[in-house]
Tab-separated table of C-alpha atoms and ligand atoms in Angstrom:
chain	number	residue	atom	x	y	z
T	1	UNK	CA	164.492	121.626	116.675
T	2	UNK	CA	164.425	121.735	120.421
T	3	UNK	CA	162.556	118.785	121.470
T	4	UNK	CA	163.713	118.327	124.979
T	5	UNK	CA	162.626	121.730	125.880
T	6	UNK	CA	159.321	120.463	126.629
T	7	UNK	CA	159.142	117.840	128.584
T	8	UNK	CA	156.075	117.177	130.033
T	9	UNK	CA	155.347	114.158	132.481
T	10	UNK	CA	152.059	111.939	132.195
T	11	UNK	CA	149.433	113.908	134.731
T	12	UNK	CA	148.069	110.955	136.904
T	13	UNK	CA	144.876	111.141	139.051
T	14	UNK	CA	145.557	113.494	141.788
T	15	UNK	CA	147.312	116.229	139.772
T	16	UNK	CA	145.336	119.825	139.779
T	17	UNK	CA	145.361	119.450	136.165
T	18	UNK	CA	142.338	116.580	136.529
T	19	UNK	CA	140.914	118.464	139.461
T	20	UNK	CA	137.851	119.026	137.462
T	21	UNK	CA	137.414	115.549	136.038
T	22	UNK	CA	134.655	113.314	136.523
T	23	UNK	CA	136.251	109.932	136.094
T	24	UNK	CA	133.090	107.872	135.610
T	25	UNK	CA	132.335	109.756	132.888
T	26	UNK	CA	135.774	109.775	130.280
T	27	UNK	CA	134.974	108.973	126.825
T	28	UNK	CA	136.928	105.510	125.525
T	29	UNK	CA	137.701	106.826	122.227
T	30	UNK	CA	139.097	110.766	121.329
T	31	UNK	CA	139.771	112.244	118.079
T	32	UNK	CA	141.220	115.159	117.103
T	33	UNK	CA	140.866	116.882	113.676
T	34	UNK	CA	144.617	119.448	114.456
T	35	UNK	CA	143.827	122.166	112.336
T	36	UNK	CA	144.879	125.789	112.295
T	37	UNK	CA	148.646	125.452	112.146
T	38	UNK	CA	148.913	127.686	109.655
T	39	UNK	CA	147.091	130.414	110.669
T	40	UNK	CA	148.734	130.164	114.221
T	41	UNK	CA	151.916	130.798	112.540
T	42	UNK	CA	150.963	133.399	110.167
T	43	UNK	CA	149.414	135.370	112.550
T	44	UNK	CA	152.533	135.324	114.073
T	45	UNK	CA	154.652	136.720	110.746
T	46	UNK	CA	156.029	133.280	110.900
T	47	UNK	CA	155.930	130.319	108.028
T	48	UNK	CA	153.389	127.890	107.914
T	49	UNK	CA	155.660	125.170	108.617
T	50	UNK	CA	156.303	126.476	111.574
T	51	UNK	CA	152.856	126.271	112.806
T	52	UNK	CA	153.263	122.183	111.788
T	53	UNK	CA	156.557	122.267	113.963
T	54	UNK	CA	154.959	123.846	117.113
T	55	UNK	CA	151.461	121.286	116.350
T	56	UNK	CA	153.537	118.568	116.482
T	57	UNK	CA	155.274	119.666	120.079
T	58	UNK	CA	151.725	120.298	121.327
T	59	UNK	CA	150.526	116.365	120.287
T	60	UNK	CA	153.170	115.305	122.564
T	61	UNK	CA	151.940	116.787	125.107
T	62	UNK	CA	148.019	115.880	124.519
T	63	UNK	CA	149.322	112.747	124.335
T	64	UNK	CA	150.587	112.594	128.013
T	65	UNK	CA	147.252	113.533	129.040
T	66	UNK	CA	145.533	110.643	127.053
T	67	UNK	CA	148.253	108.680	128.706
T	68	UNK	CA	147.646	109.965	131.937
T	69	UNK	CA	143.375	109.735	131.668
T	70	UNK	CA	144.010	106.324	130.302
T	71	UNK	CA	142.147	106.506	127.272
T	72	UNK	CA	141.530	103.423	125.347
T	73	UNK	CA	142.089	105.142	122.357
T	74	UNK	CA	142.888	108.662	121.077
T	75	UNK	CA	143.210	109.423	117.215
T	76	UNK	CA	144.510	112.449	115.342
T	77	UNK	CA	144.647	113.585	111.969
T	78	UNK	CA	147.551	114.233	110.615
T	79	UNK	CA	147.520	114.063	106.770
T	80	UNK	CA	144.447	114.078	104.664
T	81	UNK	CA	144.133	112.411	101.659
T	82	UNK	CA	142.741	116.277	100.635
T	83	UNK	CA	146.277	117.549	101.708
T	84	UNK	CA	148.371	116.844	98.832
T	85	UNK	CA	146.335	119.630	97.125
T	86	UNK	CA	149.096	121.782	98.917
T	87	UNK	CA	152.163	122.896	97.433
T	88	UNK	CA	154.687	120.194	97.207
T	89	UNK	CA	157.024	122.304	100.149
T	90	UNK	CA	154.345	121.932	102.559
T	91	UNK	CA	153.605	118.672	102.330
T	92	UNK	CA	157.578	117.672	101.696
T	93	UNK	CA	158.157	119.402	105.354
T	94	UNK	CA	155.160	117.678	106.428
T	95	UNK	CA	156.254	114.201	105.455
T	96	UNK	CA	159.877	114.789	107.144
T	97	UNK	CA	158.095	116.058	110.001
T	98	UNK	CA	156.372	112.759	110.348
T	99	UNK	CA	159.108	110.995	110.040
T	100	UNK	CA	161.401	112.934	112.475
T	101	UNK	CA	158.431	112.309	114.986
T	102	UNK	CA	158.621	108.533	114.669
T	103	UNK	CA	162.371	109.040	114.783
T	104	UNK	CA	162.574	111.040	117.925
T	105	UNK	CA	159.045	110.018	119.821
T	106	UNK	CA	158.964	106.042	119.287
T	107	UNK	CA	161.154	104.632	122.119
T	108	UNK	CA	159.487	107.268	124.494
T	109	UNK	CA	155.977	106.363	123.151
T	110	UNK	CA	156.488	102.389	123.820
T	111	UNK	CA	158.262	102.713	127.034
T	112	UNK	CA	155.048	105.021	128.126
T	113	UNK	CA	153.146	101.647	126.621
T	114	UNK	CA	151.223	103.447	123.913
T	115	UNK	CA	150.562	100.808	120.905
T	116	UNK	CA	150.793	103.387	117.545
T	117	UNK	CA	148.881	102.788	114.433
T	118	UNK	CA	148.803	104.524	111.568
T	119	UNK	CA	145.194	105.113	109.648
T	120	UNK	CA	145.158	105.609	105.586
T	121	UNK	CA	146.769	104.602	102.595
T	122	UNK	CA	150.159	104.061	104.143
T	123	UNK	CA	151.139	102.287	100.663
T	124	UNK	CA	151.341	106.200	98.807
T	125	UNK	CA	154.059	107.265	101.434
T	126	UNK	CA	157.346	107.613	100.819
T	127	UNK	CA	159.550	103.721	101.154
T	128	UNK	CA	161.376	105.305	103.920
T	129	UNK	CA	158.513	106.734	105.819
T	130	UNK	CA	156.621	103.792	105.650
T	131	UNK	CA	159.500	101.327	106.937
T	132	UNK	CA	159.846	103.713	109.612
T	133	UNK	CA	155.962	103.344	110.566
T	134	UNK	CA	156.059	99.712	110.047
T	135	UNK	CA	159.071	99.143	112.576
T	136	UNK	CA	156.992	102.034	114.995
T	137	UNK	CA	153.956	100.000	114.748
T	138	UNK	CA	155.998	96.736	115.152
T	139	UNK	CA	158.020	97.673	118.282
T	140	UNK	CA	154.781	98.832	120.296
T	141	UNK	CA	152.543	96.333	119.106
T	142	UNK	CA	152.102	94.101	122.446
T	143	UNK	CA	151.978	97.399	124.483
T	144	UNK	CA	148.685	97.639	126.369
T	145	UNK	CA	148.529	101.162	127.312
T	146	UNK	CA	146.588	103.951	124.530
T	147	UNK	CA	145.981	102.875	120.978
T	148	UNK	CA	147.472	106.013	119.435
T	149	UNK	CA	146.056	106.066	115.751
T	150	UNK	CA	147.564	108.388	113.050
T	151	UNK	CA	145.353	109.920	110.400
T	152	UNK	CA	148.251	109.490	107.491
T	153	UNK	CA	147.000	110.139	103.871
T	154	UNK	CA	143.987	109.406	105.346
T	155	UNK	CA	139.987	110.376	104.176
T	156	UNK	CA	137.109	108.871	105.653
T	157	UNK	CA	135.232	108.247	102.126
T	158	UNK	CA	138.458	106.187	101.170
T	159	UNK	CA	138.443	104.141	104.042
T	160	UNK	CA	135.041	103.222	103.205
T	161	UNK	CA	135.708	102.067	99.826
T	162	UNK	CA	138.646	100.190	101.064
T	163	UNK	CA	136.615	98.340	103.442
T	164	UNK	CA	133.865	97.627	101.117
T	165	UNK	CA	136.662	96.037	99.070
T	166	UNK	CA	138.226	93.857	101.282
T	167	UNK	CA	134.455	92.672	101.928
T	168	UNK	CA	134.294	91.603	98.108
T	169	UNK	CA	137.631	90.267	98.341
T	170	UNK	CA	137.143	87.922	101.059
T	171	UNK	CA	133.403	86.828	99.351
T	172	UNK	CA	131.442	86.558	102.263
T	173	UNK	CA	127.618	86.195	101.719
T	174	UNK	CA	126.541	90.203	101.124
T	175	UNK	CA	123.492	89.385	103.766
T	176	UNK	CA	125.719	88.655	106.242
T	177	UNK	CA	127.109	91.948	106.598
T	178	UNK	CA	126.127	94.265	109.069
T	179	UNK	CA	126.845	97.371	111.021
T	180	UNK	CA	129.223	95.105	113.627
T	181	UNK	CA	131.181	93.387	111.501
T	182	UNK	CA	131.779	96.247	108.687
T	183	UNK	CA	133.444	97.613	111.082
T	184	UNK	CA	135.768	95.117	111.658
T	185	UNK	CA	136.778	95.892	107.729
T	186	UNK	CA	137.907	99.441	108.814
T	187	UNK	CA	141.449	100.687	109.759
T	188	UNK	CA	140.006	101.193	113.288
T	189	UNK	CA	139.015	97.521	113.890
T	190	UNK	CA	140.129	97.435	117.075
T	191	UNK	CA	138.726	100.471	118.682
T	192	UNK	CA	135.410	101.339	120.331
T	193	UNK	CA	133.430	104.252	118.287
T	194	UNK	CA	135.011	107.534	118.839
T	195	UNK	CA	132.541	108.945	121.715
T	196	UNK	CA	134.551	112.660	121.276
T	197	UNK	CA	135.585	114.374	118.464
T	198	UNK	CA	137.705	117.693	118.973
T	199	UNK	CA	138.483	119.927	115.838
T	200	UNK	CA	140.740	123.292	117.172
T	201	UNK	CA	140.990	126.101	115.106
T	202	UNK	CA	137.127	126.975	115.007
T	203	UNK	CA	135.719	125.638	111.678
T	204	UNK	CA	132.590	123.163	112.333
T	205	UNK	CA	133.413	120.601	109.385
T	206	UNK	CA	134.866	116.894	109.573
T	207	UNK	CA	137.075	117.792	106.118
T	208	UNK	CA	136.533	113.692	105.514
T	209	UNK	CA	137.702	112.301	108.800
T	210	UNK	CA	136.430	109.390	110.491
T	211	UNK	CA	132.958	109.484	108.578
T	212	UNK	CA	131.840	105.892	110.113
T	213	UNK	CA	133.195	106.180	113.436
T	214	UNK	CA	131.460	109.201	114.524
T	215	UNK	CA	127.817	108.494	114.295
T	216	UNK	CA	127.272	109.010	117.308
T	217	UNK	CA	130.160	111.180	118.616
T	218	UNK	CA	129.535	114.627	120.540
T	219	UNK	CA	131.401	117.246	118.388
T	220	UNK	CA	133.759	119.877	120.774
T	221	UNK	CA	134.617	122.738	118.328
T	222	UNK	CA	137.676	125.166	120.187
T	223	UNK	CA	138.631	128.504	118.716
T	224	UNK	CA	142.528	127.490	119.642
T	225	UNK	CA	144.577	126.749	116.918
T	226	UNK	CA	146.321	123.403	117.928
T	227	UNK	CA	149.852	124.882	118.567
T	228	UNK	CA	147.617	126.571	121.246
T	229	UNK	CA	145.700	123.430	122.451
T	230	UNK	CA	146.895	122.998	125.818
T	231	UNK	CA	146.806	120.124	128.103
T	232	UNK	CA	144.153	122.686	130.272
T	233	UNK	CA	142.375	123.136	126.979
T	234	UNK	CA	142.090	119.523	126.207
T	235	UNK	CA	141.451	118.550	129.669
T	236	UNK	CA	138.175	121.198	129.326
T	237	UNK	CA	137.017	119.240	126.253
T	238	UNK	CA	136.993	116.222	128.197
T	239	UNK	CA	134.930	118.075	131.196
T	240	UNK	CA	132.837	119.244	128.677
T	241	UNK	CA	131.809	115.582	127.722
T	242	UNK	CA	131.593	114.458	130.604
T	243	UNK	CA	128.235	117.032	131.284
T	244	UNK	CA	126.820	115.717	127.881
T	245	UNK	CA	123.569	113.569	127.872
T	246	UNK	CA	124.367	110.863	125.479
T	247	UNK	CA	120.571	109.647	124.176
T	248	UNK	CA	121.838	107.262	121.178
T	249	UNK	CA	118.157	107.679	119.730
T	250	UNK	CA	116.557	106.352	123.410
T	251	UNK	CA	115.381	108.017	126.043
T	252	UNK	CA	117.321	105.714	128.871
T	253	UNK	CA	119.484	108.595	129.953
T	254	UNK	CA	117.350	111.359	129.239
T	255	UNK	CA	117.542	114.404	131.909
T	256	UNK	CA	113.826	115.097	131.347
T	257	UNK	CA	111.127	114.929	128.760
T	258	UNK	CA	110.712	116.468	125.741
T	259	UNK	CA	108.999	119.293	126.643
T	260	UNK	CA	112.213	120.529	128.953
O	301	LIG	C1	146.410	121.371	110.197
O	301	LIG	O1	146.729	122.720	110.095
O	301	LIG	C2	147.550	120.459	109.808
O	301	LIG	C3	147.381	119.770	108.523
O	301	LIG	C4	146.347	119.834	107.731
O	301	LIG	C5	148.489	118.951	108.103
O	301	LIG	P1	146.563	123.478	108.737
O	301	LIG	O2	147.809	123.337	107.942
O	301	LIG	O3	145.324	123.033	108.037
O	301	LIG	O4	146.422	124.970	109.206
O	301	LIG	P2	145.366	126.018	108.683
O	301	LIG	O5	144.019	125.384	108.876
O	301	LIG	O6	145.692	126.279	107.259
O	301	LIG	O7	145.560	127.207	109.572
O	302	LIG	C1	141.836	118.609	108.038
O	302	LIG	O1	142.270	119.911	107.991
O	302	LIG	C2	143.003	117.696	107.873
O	302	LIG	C3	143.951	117.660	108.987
O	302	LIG	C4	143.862	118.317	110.098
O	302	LIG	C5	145.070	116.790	108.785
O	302	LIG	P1	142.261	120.777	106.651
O	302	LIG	O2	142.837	122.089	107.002
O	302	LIG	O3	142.923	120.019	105.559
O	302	LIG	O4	140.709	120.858	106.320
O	302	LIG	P2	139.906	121.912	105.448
O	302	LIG	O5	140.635	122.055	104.141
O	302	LIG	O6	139.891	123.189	106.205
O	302	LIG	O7	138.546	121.322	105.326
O	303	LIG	MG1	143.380	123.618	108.069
């Protein structure tokens, strides 16, 4: 695997890549459903692990971006907890894949001060890929730069069960709770509400991700596959947000009335 090949340094303010930005209007919170791998390579007479090879290159390179736009936080999803419906080759490659990532990516990710954190039941992975998270998540864990969160074994409908356990758990009154502090019960406790959420590949579903978090999202569906998601490309969804009138159920921000 060529990793160096690509090397691609953090765009700051200034570069033409940002030209277009409007900088008082970046969301806090990105996520990214990285889907179409497979099809990418296929189309291309290729395996489908290849398509998870060249995905994986192309998050690396989002991630500069986030880096560079300084995003609070910017989630992916990786690994549903749907995905071990696949055969067991695809999702052995898969979990080496993850694992070479950490291997190769984590002193480059904290010295760029990204804090990683991975979402899901990291308890079902392999021993070795979760001591390999742990000491990831360890080593970057005072950095103040993007909270990078990774979708592992992850479904939205699980997380939600998970939290509502921990809630029994720790018997607090039941009238107590509310829609603040649930959230403090989720794996994303310490993020804002995702205000973007970018699937590539052109299907229009959220496959179980992030079912809480994006109430209130606006929804950017691209007809890339994610091997093919570009900084440019990704840099467009966040132009496209920026032109979005955000009403949260008021009328505060409203560009006319509701007859226009
Ligand atoms: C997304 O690409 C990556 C994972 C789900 C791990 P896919 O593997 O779903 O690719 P397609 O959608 O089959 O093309
Ligand atoms: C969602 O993609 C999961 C990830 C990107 C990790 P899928 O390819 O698994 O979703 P479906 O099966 O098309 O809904
Ligand atoms: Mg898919």
């Amino acid at each position: 695997m060529v990793w160096d090949s690509d090397t691609f340094p953090i765009p700051r303010k200034g570069d033409p890549l940002f030209e277009k930005i409007k900088w008082s209007r970046l969301p806090k919170h990105v996520a990214i459903i990285m889907d179409g791998n497979g099809r990418w390579a296929k189309r291309r007479g290729l395996f489908r692990t290849a398509g998870h090879t060249a995905g994986v290159r192309m998050l690396k390179k989002i991630l500069k971006v986030a880096i560079g736009l300084e995003l609070e936080a910017l989630t992916v999803y990786a690994f549903s907890t749907e995905n071990w419906k696949r055969p067991q080759a695809e999702v052995d490659f898969l979990m080496k894949l993850f694992a070479e990532y950490l291997d190769r990516e984590t002193q480059e990710m904290s010295e760029d001060n990204v804090r990683i954190k991975f979402l899901g039941r990291i308890d079902e992975l392999a021993p070795s890929l979760q001591n390999r998270i742990r000491s990831a998540e360890d080593l970057m864990k005072e950095n103040s730069g993007v909270r990078f969160n990774v979708a592992t074994n992850y479904g939205g409908k699980d997380e939600i069960i998970r939290a509502v356990q921990k809630i029994i758990e720790s018997g607090i009154d039941p009238n107590s709770i509310n829609e603040h502090n649930f959230d403090q019960f989720l794996d994303t406790s310490e993020d804002p509400p995702v205000d973007l959420l970018i699937r590539t590949s052109g299907d229009k579903r959220l496959s179980n991700f992030l079912l809480w978090q994006t109430a209130y999202a606006e929804f950017y569906f691209a007809n890339e596959a994610f091997p093919e998601f570009t900084p440019e490309a990704f840099v467009e969804a966040i132009i496209d947000f920026g032109n979005r009138d955000r009403r949260f159920g008021g009328l505060k921000n409203s560009k006319g009335t509701s007859k226009s």
